[in-house]
PDB file of C-alpha atoms in Angstrom:
ATOM      1  CA  MET A   1     -96.624  75.170-171.584  1.00 37.00           C
ATOM      2  CA  LEU A   2     -95.716  77.758-174.203  1.00 39.00           C
ATOM      3  CA  ARG A   3     -94.810  80.283-171.532  1.00 40.00           C
ATOM      4  CA  LEU A   4     -92.577  77.759-169.785  1.00 41.00           C
ATOM      5  CA  THR A   5     -90.705  76.866-172.952  1.00 40.00           C
ATOM      6  CA  LYS A   6     -90.615  80.261-174.633  1.00 44.00           C
ATOM      7  CA  SER A   7     -86.897  80.768-174.069  1.00 45.00           C
ATOM      8  CA  LEU A   8     -85.924  77.264-175.221  1.00 46.00           C
ATOM      9  CA  ASN A   9     -84.850  76.511-178.767  1.00 49.00           C
ATOM     10  CA  ALA A  10     -86.920  74.085-180.859  1.00 50.00           C
ATOM     11  CA  ALA A  11     -84.910  70.959-179.962  1.00 50.00           C
ATOM     12  CA  GLU A  12     -85.009  71.749-176.235  1.00 53.00           C
ATOM     13  CA  ASN A  13     -88.733  72.475-176.521  1.00 48.00           C
ATOM     14  CA  VAL A  14     -89.424  69.052-178.063  1.00 47.00           C
ATOM     15  CA  LYS A  15     -87.295  67.332-175.391  1.00 51.00           C
ATOM     16  CA  PHE A  16     -89.198  69.215-172.678  1.00 49.00           C
ATOM     17  CA  ILE A  17     -92.585  68.231-174.103  1.00 51.00           C
ATOM     18  CA  LEU A  18     -91.551  64.592-174.482  1.00 51.00           C
ATOM     19  CA  SER A  19     -90.107  64.409-170.964  1.00 53.00           C
ATOM     20  CA  SER A  20     -93.228  66.087-169.555  1.00 51.00           C
ATOM     21  CA  ALA A  21     -95.449  63.578-171.322  1.00 51.00           C
ATOM     22  CA  SER A  22     -93.301  60.710-170.075  1.00 51.00           C
ATOM     23  CA  GLN A  23     -93.435  62.011-166.494  1.00 49.00           C
ATOM     24  CA  LYS A  24     -97.185  62.467-166.718  1.00 51.00           C
ATOM     25  CA  ARG A  25     -97.543  58.907-167.997  1.00 48.00           C
ATOM     26  CA  ASN A  26     -95.497  57.551-165.095  1.00 53.00           C
ATOM     27  CA  ASN A  27     -96.859  59.813-162.368  1.00 43.00           C
ATOM     28  CA  SER A  28    -100.554  60.050-163.100  1.00 64.00           C
ATOM     29  CA  ASP A  29    -103.522  57.882-163.801  1.00 76.00           C
ATOM     30  CA  ILE A  30    -103.812  57.848-167.552  1.00 82.00           C
ATOM     31  CA  PRO A  31    -106.634  55.506-168.497  1.00 81.00           C
ATOM     32  CA  MET A  32    -105.652  52.518-170.580  1.00 79.00           C
ATOM     33  CA  PRO A  33    -106.227  52.906-174.316  1.00 75.00           C
ATOM     34  CA  GLN A  34    -108.979  50.978-176.005  1.00 71.00           C
ATOM     35  CA  SER A  35    -107.399  48.136-177.954  1.00 67.00           C
ATOM     36  CA  THR A  36    -109.814  48.482-180.863  1.00 63.00           C
ATOM     37  CA  PRO A  37    -111.839  51.662-180.385  1.00 61.00           C
ATOM     38  CA  ALA A  38    -115.288  51.663-181.877  1.00 66.00           C
ATOM     39  CA  TRP A  39    -115.952  54.255-184.543  1.00 63.00           C
ATOM     40  CA  LYS A  40    -118.914  55.086-186.684  1.00 56.00           C
ATOM     41  CA  ARG A  41    -118.517  53.897-190.223  1.00 57.00           C
ATOM     42  CA  SER A  42    -120.044  55.572-193.245  1.00 57.00           C
ATOM     43  CA  GLU A  43    -120.355  59.015-191.689  1.00 64.00           C
ATOM     44  CA  LYS A  44    -121.467  61.410-194.379  1.00 68.00           C
ATOM     45  CA  VAL A  45    -120.492  65.014-194.977  1.00 68.00           C
ATOM     46  CA  LEU A  46    -123.058  67.437-193.538  1.00 66.00           C
ATOM     47  CA  SER A  47    -123.345  70.799-195.272  1.00 66.00           C
ATOM     48  CA  SER A  48    -126.153  73.357-194.974  1.00 63.00           C
ATOM     49  CA  GLY A  49    -128.198  70.825-193.031  1.00 66.00           C
ATOM     50  CA  LEU A  50    -128.039  68.392-195.961  1.00 66.00           C
ATOM     51  CA  PHE A  51    -125.985  65.337-196.803  1.00 71.00           C
ATOM     52  CA  PRO A  52    -124.780  65.953-200.375  1.00 70.00           C
ATOM     53  CA  ASN A  53    -124.074  62.966-202.591  1.00 74.00           C
ATOM     54  CA  ILE A  54    -120.270  62.710-202.654  1.00 75.00           C
ATOM     55  CA  PRO A  55    -119.052  59.737-204.684  1.00 76.00           C
ATOM     56  CA  THR A  56    -115.332  60.067-203.915  1.00 80.00           C
ATOM     57  CA  THR A  57    -113.877  58.524-200.761  1.00 81.00           C
ATOM     58  CA  PHE A  58    -110.458  57.741-199.362  1.00 82.00           C
ATOM     59  CA  ARG A  59    -109.398  55.069-196.925  1.00 84.00           C
ATOM     60  CA  THR A  60    -107.667  55.751-193.645  1.00 83.00           C
ATOM     61  CA  ILE A  61    -105.290  52.907-192.909  1.00 84.00           C
ATOM     62  CA  ASN A  62    -104.166  51.421-189.597  1.00 82.00           C
ATOM     63  CA  PRO A  63    -100.353  51.754-189.777  1.00 85.00           C
ATOM     64  CA  ALA A  64     -99.850  48.755-187.491  1.00 83.00           C
ATOM     65  CA  ASP A  65    -101.405  46.169-189.778  1.00 84.00           C
ATOM     66  CA  GLY A  66    -102.435  47.958-192.988  1.00 86.00           C
ATOM     67  CA  THR A  67    -106.152  47.308-192.549  1.00 82.00           C
ATOM     68  CA  CYS A  68    -108.729  49.906-193.526  1.00 82.00           C
ATOM     69  CA  ILE A  69    -110.096  51.729-190.484  1.00 80.00           C
ATOM     70  CA  THR A  70    -112.843  53.503-192.400  1.00 80.00           C
ATOM     71  CA  GLU A  71    -113.625  55.321-195.629  1.00 80.00           C
ATOM     72  CA  ILE A  72    -114.069  59.078-195.567  1.00 80.00           C
ATOM     73  CA  GLU A  73    -115.933  61.155-198.135  1.00 80.00           C
ATOM     74  CA  CYS A  74    -113.810  63.670-200.082  1.00 82.00           C
ATOM     75  CA  SER A  75    -115.547  66.982-200.630  1.00 80.00           C
ATOM     76  CA  GLY A  76    -114.753  68.804-203.838  1.00 81.00           C
ATOM     77  CA  VAL A  77    -114.472  72.530-204.516  1.00 87.00           C
ATOM     78  CA  GLU A  78    -118.231  72.942-204.989  1.00 84.00           C
ATOM     79  CA  GLU A  79    -119.091  71.219-201.696  1.00 81.00           C
ATOM     80  CA  VAL A  80    -116.498  73.281-199.822  1.00 84.00           C
ATOM     81  CA  ASP A  81    -117.797  76.530-201.356  1.00 87.00           C
ATOM     82  CA  LEU A  82    -121.364  75.634-200.323  1.00 82.00           C
ATOM     83  CA  ALA A  83    -120.193  74.791-196.798  1.00 82.00           C
ATOM     84  CA  VAL A  84    -118.341  78.116-196.508  1.00 86.00           C
ATOM     85  CA  GLN A  85    -121.436  80.026-197.644  1.00 84.00           C
ATOM     86  CA  ALA A  86    -123.595  78.119-195.152  1.00 82.00           C
ATOM     87  CA  ALA A  87    -121.095  78.815-192.358  1.00 79.00           C
ATOM     88  CA  LYS A  88    -121.043  82.527-193.165  1.00 80.00           C
ATOM     89  CA  CYS A  89    -124.835  82.641-192.941  1.00 79.00           C
ATOM     90  CA  ALA A  90    -124.984  80.568-189.765  1.00 74.00           C
ATOM     91  CA  PHE A  91    -122.244  82.358-187.845  1.00 69.00           C
ATOM     92  CA  ARG A  92    -122.948  86.039-188.184  1.00 68.00           C
ATOM     93  CA  PHE A  93    -122.313  88.545-185.429  1.00 61.00           C
ATOM     94  CA  GLY A  94    -124.053  87.431-182.264  1.00 58.00           C
ATOM     95  CA  SER A  95    -123.882  83.758-183.157  1.00 69.00           C
ATOM     96  CA  PRO A  96    -123.246  81.090-180.495  1.00 83.00           C
ATOM     97  CA  ARG A  97    -119.730  80.399-181.844  1.00 82.00           C
ATOM     98  CA  GLU A  98    -118.033  80.804-178.465  1.00 88.00           C
ATOM     99  CA  ALA A  99    -120.485  78.499-176.701  1.00 91.00           C
ATOM    100  CA  LEU A 100    -120.238  75.891-179.465  1.00 90.00           C
ATOM    101  CA  LEU A 101    -116.422  75.842-179.467  1.00 93.00           C
ATOM    102  CA  ASN A 102    -116.342  75.594-175.669  1.00 95.00           C
ATOM    103  CA  ARG A 103    -118.910  72.804-175.782  1.00 97.00           C
ATOM    104  CA  LEU A 104    -116.751  70.910-178.281  1.00 96.00           C
ATOM    105  CA  ALA A 105    -113.740  71.398-175.978  1.00 97.00           C
ATOM    106  CA  ASN A 106    -115.804  70.086-173.034  1.00 98.00           C
ATOM    107  CA  LEU A 107    -116.836  67.020-175.038  1.00 97.00           C
ATOM    108  CA  MET A 108    -113.221  66.399-176.048  1.00 97.00           C
ATOM    109  CA  GLU A 109    -112.195  66.571-172.376  1.00 97.00           C
ATOM    110  CA  ARG A 110    -114.962  64.155-171.457  1.00 95.00           C
ATOM    111  CA  ASP A 111    -113.972  61.657-174.172  1.00 93.00           C
ATOM    112  CA  ARG A 112    -110.228  62.240-173.993  1.00 94.00           C
ATOM    113  CA  ALA A 113    -109.269  58.563-173.546  1.00 92.00           C
ATOM    114  CA  TYR A 114    -111.458  57.498-176.472  1.00 90.00           C
ATOM    115  CA  LEU A 115    -110.105  60.234-178.752  1.00 92.00           C
ATOM    116  CA  ALA A 116    -106.515  59.456-177.747  1.00 93.00           C
ATOM    117  CA  SER A 117    -107.165  55.797-178.591  1.00 90.00           C
ATOM    118  CA  LEU A 118    -108.528  56.759-182.011  1.00 88.00           C
ATOM    119  CA  GLU A 119    -105.570  59.067-182.649  1.00 90.00           C
ATOM    120  CA  THR A 120    -103.134  56.299-181.742  1.00 89.00           C
ATOM    121  CA  PHE A 121    -105.046  53.725-183.775  1.00 85.00           C
ATOM    122  CA  ASP A 122    -105.132  56.023-186.817  1.00 87.00           C
ATOM    123  CA  ASN A 123    -101.509  57.148-186.931  1.00 86.00           C
ATOM    124  CA  GLY A 124     -99.525  54.783-184.736  1.00 87.00           C
ATOM    125  CA  LYS A 125     -98.164  57.329-182.271  1.00 89.00           C
ATOM    126  CA  PRO A 126     -97.740  56.411-178.596  1.00 92.00           C
ATOM    127  CA  TYR A 127    -100.983  56.594-176.650  1.00 92.00           C
ATOM    128  CA  SER A 128     -99.352  58.599-173.857  1.00 92.00           C
ATOM    129  CA  MET A 129     -98.426  61.325-176.366  1.00 94.00           C
ATOM    130  CA  SER A 130    -101.956  61.418-177.767  1.00 94.00           C
ATOM    131  CA  TYR A 131    -103.433  61.596-174.269  1.00 95.00           C
ATOM    132  CA  THR A 132    -101.013  64.004-172.569  1.00 95.00           C
ATOM    133  CA  VAL A 133     -99.926  66.257-175.444  1.00 95.00           C
ATOM    134  CA  ASP A 134    -102.154  66.184-178.535  1.00 96.00           C
ATOM    135  CA  LEU A 135    -105.579  66.300-176.918  1.00 96.00           C
ATOM    136  CA  PRO A 136    -104.788  68.919-174.257  1.00 96.00           C
ATOM    137  CA  MET A 137    -103.230  71.143-176.927  1.00 97.00           C
ATOM    138  CA  SER A 138    -106.253  70.675-179.210  1.00 97.00           C
ATOM    139  CA  ILE A 139    -108.598  71.538-176.354  1.00 97.00           C
ATOM    140  CA  LYS A 140    -106.561  74.649-175.499  1.00 97.00           C
ATOM    141  CA  CYS A 141    -106.651  75.678-179.152  1.00 97.00           C
ATOM    142  CA  LEU A 142    -110.459  75.387-179.245  1.00 96.00           C
ATOM    143  CA  ARG A 143    -110.772  77.434-176.053  1.00 96.00           C
ATOM    144  CA  TYR A 144    -108.401  80.062-177.464  1.00 94.00           C
ATOM    145  CA  PHE A 145    -110.498  80.489-180.604  1.00 92.00           C
ATOM    146  CA  ALA A 146    -113.705  80.421-178.547  1.00 91.00           C
ATOM    147  CA  GLY A 147    -112.340  83.454-176.725  1.00 89.00           C
ATOM    148  CA  TRP A 148    -111.929  85.271-180.025  1.00 85.00           C
ATOM    149  CA  ALA A 149    -115.437  84.466-181.254  1.00 79.00           C
ATOM    150  CA  ASP A 150    -116.938  87.704-179.958  1.00 74.00           C
ATOM    151  CA  LYS A 151    -113.987  89.930-180.861  1.00 76.00           C
ATOM    152  CA  ASN A 152    -113.239  92.058-183.970  1.00 62.00           C
ATOM    153  CA  HIS A 153    -115.594  90.312-186.494  1.00 60.00           C
ATOM    154  CA  SER A 154    -113.446  91.575-189.374  1.00 62.00           C
ATOM    155  CA  ILE A 155    -114.477  95.145-188.626  1.00 62.00           C
ATOM    156  CA  PRO A 156    -111.523  97.464-189.267  1.00 54.00           C
ATOM    157  CA  MET A 157    -110.032  98.695-186.008  1.00 53.00           C
ATOM    158  CA  LYS A 158    -109.852 102.497-185.687  1.00 56.00           C
TER     159      LYS A 158
END
């Protein structure tokens, strides 16, 4: 889509994306959203193969009715630093980064209707936008970065 809209200004680009999503909604078989999608509550932060004790949480609120969808743990600086160190160790040169990112993209494609329902439930945007714009763009982004996983590796180019 970026190639098609490259010559358009920002306002025209947004109009094009919105009209494309609207046409897709009217002309294709978009599955119906789940009215109240199931989600796992009390998911914990996983870092270095461990679940650290994180006492701070924040609530994500359903904008339609103000109810709490779930509570999410808030990692602090120390937890983030540990996670970064663990990631650096786990994803050295030759790691399965590309395969893992592509697998995540495949799973997102498989569960696209469910994820679009969650996205709509969480932030109140139209389901058709979540399904036809947000998720495909997220999947393309994952595939793009999967393609870079075996490139450069922060080695200075000569």
